[in-house]
Coordinates of C-alpha atoms in Angstrom, one line a residue:
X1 CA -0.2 27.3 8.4
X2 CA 1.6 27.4 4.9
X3 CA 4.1 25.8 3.2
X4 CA 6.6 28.8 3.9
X5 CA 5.8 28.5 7.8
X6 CA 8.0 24.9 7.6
X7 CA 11.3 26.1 7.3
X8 CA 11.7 24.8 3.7
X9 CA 14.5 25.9 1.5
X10 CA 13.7 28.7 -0.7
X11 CA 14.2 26.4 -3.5
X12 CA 12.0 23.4 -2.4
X13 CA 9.2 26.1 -2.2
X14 CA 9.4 27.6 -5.4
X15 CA 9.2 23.6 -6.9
X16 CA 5.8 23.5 -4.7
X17 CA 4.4 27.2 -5.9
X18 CA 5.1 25.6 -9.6
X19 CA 2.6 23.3 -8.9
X20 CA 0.1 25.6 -7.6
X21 CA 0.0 24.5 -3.7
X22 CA 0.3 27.0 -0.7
X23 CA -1.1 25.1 2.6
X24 CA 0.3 21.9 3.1
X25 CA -2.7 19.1 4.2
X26 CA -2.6 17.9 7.8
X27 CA -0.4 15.2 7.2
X28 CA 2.3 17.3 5.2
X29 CA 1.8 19.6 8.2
X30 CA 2.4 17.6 10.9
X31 CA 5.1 15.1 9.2
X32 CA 7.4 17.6 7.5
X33 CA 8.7 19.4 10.7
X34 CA 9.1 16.1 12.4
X35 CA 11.2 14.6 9.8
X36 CA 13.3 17.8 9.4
X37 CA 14.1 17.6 13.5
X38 CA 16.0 14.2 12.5
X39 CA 13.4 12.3 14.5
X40 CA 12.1 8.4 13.5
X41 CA 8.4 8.9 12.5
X42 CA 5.5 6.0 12.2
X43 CA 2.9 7.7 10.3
X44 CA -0.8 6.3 9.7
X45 CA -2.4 8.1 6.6
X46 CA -5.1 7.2 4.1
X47 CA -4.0 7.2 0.0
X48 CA -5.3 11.1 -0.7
X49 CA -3.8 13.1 1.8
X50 CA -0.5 13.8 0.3
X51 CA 1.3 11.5 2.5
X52 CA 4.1 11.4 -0.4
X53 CA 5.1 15.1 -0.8
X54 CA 4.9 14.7 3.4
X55 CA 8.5 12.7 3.2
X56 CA 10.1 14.1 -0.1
X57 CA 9.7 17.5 0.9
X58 CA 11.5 17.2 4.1
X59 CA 14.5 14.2 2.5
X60 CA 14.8 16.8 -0.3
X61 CA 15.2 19.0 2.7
X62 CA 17.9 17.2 4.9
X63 CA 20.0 16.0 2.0
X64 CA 20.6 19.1 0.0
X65 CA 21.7 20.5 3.5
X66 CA 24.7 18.2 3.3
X67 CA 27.8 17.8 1.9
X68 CA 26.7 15.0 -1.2
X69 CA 30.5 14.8 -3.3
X70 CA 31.6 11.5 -0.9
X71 CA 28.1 9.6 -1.4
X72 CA 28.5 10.3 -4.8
X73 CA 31.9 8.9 -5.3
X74 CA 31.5 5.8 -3.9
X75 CA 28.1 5.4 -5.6
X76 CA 26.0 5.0 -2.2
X77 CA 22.7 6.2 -2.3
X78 CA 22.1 8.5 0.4
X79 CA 18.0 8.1 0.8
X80 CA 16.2 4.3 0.1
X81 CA 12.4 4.8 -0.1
X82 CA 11.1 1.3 -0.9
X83 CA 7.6 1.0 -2.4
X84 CA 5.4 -2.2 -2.9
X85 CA 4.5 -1.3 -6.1
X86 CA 5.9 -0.5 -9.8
X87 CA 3.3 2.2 -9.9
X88 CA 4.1 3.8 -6.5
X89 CA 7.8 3.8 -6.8
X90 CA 7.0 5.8 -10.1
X91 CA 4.7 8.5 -8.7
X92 CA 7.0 8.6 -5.6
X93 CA 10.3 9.5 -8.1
X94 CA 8.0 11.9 -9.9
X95 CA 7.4 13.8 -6.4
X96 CA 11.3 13.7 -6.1
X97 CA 12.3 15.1 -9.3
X98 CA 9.2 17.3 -9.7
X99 CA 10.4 18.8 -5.9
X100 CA 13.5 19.0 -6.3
X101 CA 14.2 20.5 -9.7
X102 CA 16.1 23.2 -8.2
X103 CA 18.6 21.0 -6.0
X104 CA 21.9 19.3 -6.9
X105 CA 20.3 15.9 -5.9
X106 CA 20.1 13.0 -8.3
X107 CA 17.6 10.3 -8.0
X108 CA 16.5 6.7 -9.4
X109 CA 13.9 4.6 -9.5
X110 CA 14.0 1.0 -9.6
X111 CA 11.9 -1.5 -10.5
X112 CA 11.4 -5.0 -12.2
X113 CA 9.5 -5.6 -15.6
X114 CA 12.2 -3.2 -17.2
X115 CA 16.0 -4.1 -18.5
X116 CA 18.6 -3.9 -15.1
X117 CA 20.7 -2.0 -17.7
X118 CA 19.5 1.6 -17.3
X119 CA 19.2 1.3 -13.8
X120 CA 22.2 -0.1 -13.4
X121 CA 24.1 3.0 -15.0
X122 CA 22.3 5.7 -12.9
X123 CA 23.2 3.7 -10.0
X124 CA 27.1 3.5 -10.9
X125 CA 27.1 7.0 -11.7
X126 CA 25.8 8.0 -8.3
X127 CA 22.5 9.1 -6.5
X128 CA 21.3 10.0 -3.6
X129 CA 17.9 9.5 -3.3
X130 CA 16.6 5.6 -4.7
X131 CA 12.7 4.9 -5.0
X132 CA 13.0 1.1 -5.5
X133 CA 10.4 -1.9 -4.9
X134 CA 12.1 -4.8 -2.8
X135 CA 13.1 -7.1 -5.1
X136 CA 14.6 -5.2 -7.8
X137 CA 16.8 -3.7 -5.1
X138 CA 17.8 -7.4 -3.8
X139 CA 18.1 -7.7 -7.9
X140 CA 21.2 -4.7 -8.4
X141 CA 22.5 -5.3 -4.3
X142 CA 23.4 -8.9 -5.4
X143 CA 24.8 -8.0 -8.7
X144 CA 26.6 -5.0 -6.6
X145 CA 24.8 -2.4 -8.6
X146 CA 24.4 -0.9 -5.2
X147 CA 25.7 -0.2 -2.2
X148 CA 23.4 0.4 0.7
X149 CA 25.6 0.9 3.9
X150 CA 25.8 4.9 3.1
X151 CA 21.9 5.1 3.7
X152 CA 21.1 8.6 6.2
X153 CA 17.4 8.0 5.6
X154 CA 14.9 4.9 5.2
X155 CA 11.2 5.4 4.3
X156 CA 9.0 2.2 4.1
X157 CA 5.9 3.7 1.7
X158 CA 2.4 1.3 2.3
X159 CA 4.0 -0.8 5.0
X160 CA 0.6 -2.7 5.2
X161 CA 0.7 -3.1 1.8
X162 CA 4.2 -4.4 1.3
X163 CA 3.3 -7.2 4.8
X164 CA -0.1 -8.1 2.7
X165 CA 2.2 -8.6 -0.4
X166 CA 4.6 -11.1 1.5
X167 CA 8.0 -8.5 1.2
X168 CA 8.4 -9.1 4.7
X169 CA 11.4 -11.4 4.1
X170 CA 13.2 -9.2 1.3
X171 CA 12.4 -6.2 4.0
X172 CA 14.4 -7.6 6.2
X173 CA 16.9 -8.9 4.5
X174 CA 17.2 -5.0 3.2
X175 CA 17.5 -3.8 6.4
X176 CA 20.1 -5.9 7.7
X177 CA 22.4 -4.1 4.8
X178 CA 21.6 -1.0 5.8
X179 CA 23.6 1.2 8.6
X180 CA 22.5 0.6 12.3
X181 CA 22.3 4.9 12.9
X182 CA 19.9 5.9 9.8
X183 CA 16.5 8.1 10.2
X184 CA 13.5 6.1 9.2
X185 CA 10.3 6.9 8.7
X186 CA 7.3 4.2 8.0
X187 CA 3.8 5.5 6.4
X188 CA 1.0 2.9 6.6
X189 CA -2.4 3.1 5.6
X190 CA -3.3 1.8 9.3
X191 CA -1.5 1.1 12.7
X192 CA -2.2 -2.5 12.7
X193 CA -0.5 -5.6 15.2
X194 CA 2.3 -6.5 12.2
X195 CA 2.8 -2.9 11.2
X196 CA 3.2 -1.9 15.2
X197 CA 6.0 -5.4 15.4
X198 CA 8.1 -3.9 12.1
X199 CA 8.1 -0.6 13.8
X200 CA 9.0 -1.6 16.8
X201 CA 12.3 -3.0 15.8
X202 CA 13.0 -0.2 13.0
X203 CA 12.5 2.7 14.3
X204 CA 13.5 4.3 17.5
X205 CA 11.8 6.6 20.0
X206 CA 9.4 7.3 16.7
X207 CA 7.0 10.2 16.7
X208 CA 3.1 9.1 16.0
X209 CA 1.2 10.6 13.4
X210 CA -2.0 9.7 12.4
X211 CA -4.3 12.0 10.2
X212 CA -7.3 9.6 9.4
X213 CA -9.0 6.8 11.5
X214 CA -8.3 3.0 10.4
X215 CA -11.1 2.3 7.5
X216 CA -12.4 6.4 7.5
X217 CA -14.0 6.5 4.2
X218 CA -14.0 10.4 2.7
X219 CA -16.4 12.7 3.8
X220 CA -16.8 14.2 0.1
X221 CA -18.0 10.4 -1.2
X222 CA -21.1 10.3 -1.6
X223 CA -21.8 6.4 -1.7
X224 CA -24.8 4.6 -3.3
X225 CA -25.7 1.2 -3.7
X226 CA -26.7 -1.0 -6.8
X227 CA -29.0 -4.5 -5.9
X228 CA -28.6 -6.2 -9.5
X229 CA -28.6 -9.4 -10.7
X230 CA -24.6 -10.6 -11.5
X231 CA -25.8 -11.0 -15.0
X232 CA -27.4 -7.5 -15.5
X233 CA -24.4 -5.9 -13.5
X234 CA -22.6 -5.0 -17.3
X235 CA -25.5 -3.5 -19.1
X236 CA -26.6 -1.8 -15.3
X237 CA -23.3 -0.2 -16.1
X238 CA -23.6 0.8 -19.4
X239 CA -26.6 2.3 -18.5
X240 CA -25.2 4.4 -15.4
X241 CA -22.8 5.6 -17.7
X242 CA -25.0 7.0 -20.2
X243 CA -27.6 8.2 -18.3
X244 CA -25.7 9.8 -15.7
X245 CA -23.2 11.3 -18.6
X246 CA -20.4 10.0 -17.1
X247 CA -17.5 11.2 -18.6
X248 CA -14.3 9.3 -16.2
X249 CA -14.9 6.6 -14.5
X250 CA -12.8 4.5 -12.5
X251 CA -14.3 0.7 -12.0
X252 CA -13.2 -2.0 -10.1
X253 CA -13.1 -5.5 -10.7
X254 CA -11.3 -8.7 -9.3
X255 CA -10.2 -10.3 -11.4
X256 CA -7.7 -9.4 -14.6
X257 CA -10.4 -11.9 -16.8
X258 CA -12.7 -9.7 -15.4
X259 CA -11.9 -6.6 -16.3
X260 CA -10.7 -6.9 -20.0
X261 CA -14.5 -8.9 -20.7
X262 CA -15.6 -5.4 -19.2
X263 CA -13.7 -3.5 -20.8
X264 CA -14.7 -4.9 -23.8
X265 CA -18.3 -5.0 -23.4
X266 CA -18.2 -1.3 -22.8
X267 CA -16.3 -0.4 -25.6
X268 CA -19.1 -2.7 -27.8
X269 CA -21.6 -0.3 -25.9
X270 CA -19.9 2.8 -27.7
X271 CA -18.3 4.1 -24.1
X272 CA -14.5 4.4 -24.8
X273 CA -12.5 2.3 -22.2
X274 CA -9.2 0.3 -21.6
X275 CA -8.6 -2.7 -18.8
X276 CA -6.1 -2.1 -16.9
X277 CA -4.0 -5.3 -14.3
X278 CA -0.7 -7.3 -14.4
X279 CA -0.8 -9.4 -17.4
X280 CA -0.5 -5.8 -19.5
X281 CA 2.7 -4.5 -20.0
X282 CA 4.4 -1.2 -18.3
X283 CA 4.0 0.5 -21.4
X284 CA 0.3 -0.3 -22.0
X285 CA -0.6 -0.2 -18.5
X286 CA 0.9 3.5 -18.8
X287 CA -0.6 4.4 -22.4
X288 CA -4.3 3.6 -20.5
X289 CA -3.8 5.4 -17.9
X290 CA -1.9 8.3 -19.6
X291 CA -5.2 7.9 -21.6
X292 CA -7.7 8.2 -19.1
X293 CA -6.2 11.1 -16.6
X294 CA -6.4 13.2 -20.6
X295 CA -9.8 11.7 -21.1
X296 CA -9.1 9.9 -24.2
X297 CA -11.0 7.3 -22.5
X298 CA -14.1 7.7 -20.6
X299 CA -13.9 4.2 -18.0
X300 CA -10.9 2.5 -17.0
X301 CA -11.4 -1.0 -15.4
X302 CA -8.8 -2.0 -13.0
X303 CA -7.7 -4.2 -10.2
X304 CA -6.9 -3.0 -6.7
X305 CA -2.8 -3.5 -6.9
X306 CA -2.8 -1.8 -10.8
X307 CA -5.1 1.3 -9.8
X308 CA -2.2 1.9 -7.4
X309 CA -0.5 4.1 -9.8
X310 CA -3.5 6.5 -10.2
X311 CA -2.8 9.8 -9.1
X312 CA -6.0 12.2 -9.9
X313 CA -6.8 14.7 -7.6
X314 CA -10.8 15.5 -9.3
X315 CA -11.9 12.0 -10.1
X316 CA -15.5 12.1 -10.2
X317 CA -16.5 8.7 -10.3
X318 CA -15.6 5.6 -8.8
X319 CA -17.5 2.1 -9.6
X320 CA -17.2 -1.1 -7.8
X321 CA -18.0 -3.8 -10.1
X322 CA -17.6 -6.2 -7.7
X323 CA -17.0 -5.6 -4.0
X324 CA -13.8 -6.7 -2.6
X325 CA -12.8 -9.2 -0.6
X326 CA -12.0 -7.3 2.4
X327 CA -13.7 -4.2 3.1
X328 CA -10.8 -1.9 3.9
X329 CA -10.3 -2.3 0.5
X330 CA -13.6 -0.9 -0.4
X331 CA -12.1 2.7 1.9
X332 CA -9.6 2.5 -0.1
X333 CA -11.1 2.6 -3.5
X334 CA -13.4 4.9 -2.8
X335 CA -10.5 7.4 -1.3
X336 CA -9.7 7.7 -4.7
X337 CA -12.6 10.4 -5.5
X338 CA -13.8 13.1 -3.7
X339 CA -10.2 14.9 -3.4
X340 CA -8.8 18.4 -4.0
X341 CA -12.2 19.9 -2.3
X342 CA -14.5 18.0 -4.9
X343 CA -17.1 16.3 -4.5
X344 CA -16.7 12.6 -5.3
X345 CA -19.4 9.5 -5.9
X346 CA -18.6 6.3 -5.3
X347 CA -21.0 3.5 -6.8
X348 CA -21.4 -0.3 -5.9
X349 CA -23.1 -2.9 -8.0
X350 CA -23.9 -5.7 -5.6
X351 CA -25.4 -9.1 -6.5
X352 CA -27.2 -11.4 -3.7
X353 CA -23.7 -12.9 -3.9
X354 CA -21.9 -10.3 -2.4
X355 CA -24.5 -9.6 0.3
X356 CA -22.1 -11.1 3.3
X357 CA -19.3 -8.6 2.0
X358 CA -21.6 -5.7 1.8
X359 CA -22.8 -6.5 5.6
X360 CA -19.0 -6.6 6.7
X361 CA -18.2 -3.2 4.9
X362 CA -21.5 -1.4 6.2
X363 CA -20.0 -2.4 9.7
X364 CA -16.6 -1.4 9.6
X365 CA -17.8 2.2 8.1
X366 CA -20.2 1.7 11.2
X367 CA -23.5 2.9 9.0
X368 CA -25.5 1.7 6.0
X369 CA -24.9 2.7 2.7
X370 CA -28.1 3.6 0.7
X371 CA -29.4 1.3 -1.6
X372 CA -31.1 2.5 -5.1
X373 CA -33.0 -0.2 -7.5
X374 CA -33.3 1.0 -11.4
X375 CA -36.6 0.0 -12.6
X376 CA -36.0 -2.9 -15.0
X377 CA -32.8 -4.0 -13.5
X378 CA -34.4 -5.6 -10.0
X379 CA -32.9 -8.5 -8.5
X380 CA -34.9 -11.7 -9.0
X381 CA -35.7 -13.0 -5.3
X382 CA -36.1 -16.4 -6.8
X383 CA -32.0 -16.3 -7.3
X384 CA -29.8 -17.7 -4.4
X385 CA -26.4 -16.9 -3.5
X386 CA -23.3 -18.7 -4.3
X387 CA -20.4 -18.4 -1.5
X388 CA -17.6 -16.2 -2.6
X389 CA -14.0 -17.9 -2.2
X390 CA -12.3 -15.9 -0.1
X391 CA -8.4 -15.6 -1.3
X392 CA -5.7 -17.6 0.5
X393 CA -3.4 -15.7 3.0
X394 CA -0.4 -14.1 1.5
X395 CA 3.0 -15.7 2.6
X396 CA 5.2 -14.2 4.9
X397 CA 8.3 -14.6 2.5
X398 CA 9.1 -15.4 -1.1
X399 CA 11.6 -17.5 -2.6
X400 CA 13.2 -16.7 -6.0
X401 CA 16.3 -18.0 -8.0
X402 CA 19.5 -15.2 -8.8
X403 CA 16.6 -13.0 -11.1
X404 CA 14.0 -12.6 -8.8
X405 CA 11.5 -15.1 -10.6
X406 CA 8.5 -16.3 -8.6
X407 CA 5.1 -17.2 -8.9
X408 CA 3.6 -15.8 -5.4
X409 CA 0.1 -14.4 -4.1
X410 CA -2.2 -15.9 -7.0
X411 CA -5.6 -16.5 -5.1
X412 CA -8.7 -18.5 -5.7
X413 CA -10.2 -15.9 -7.9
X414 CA -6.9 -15.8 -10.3
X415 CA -5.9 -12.2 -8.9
X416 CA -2.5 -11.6 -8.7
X417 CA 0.1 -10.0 -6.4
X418 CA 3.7 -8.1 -7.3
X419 CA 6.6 -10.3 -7.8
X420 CA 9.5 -9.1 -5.4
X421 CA 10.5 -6.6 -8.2
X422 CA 7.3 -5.1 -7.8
X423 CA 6.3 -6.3 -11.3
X424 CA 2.9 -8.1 -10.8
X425 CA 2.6 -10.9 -12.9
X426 CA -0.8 -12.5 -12.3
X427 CA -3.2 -9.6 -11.7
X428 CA -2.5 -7.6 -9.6
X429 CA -2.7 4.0 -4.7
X430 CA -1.5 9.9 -4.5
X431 CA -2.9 12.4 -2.9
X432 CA -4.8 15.7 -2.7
X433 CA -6.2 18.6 -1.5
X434 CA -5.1 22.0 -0.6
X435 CA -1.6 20.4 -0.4
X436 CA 1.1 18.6 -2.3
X437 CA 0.0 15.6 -4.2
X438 CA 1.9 12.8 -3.4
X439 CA 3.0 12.7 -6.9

């Protein structure tokens, strides 16, 4: 199947020629003609299969096939796709405009850690598709910035994501502004219990799609395991790098602390790196990574909820510093490499700390992951472990003043979650392959 076989408008397909894509991947392939029949969808897909361009495409689709001048006028937006990040909503619009370049559609995004001015005037002149996180929205609906009851379409991006965030309560109170007789469509990395309740009272007679089994790490990764002391794990690193002639290199770490000392040790090394996490601000967070996609720098050091906003399809290299917490975030850091066709390697450095979290990610990929020890760099035996913390359950609702303000989701290891804007304040995912990135 191709791209033309979809029954997309001539000039949605030359936007996706442009960019150099001809077969859709399997989750554009089987989402796009089910959003285009008008149907609900509830779709389970992994960051890095173009899930994105597998709902613009077809909204970019049903809207420019419709009359737009009375949206317009009354300055309802026509298509809401919410997004738990600042990052996503970003890469999300970026899929809209780049897309839809050849339509007479407008489109914002919105999102906190910005001025409301801006926004505020593309939302008064009119637009019919918004890309907003929760609480901004809540932000520009209570100022009546916006209008929501002229909504056709409804897309909940990272459902899991936004449930682990705590926007359950700014989710709903979003949907109760929005028309009864709507199309929505809800992606998720997984089908779990919470995701299956939301869905269940959003979305009606829904089709199912599901391209990639809960916690399937890529097939292209190859995965390797680091024993190392926790002191050695930064010159192990340095060494890696070097030897290995690595030349982009995405590491992990937990904490924001965390990765700007890393940062910094590598740059002291002579390997050209930047941290990025919450506590930067939008515009250095997007100078680093503007950085490292143009290898300017060689390493970027990030937290889970930052590295959100990285969208590159050959990524060689992918480093856990430190393992995560819960091991479906380990799937879905190593998702990040390994795309477009590549090959992809995906390397943990694991103390006698993090033994317990290794064990629980071996057995949710259901095999072990092969284990390497660099001569000179052997743990000590005499060393025993210390029990990692493991972070407090997110809320299931926030509370803010009239601006949004709140101090949510900081855990036990100082990480930090989004604020309802989707502007993460303490600490803190698109896609390839044959098909459309999810931009």
């Amino acid at each position: 199947m191709r791209f033309n076989d979809l029954g997309l408008r001539a000039e949605i397909l030359q936007s996706v020629a442009a960019e150099g894509y001809d077969i859709p991947t399997p989750i554009q392939a089987q989402a796009i003609p089910v959003v285009l029949s008008g149907r609900d969808l509830m779709a389970a897909a992994q960051t890095g299969t173009g899930k994105t361009a597998g709902f613009t495409l077809p909204i970019l689709q049903l809207l420019a096939g419709r009359d737009t001048g009375l949206s317009l006028k009354k300055f309802r937006p026509r298509a809401l796709i919410l997004t738990p990040t600042r990052e996503l909503a970003a890469q999300v619009h970026d899929s809209v405009r780049v897309y839809g370049r050849h339509l007479p559609l407008k489109s914002a995004v919105i999102y906190g850690g910005v001025g409301m001015g801006p926004q505020t005037r593309l939302l008064k002149q009119g637009v019919d598709i918004v890309v907003a996180t929760p609480g901004r929205l809540l932000d520009h609906v209570s100022e009546r910035n916006a209008d929501l009851s002229g909504i056709e379409i409804l897309v909940l991006d990272e459902a899991d994501r936004m449930l682990d965030m705590g926007f359950i309560r700014d989710i709903r109170k979003i949907l109760s502004l929005l028309p009864k007789r709507k199309q929505s469509l809800l992606f998720s990395a997984t089908f779990s219990d919470e995701i299956r309740a939301l869905a269940q009272g959003l979305l009606t007679d829904p089709a199912s799609v599901e391209v990639a089994r809960r916690n399937s790490a890529a097939e292209a990764v190859t995965q390797t395991v680091y024993p190392v002391d926790r002191v050695r794990k930064k010159d192990l690193l340095v060494k890696l790098i070097q030897d290995h002639g690595w030349h982009q290199v995405l590491v992990f770490t937990r904490t924001k602390h965390g990765a700007d000392a890393l940062a910094r040790h590598l740059e002291k090394s002579g390997i050209t790196a930047a941290a990025l996490h919450g506590n930067k601000t939008q515009g250095a967070r997007q100078r680093a990574l503007d950085d490292f996609k143009r290898l300017k720098i060689n390493v970027l050091v990030a937290t889970d909820i930052a590295a959100r906003g990285i969208d590159i399809d050959q990524l060689p290299q992918v480093v856990n510093f430190e393992l995560p917490n819960v091991p479906e975030d380990y799937v879905h850091r190593i998702g990040r490499t390994g795309r477009a066709g590549s090959d992809g390697a995906a390397v943990s450095l694991v103390c006698v700390d993090e033994a317990k979290l290794l064990r629980d990610i071996e057995r949710v990929l259901k095999r072990s992951i092969e284990k390497c020890v660099v001569p000179g760099y052997e743990p000590d035996p005499s060393i025993r472990p210390e029990p990692i913390q493991k972070p407090r359950q997110p809320r299931s609702g926030v509370s803010h003043g009239k601006h949004g303000d709140t101090n949510k989701g900081r855990d036990r290891q100082g990480n930090g979650k989004p604020d309802r804007r989707g502007n993460t304040t303490h600490g803190d995912r698109g896609a390839h392959h044959s098909g459309v990135r999810g931009r």
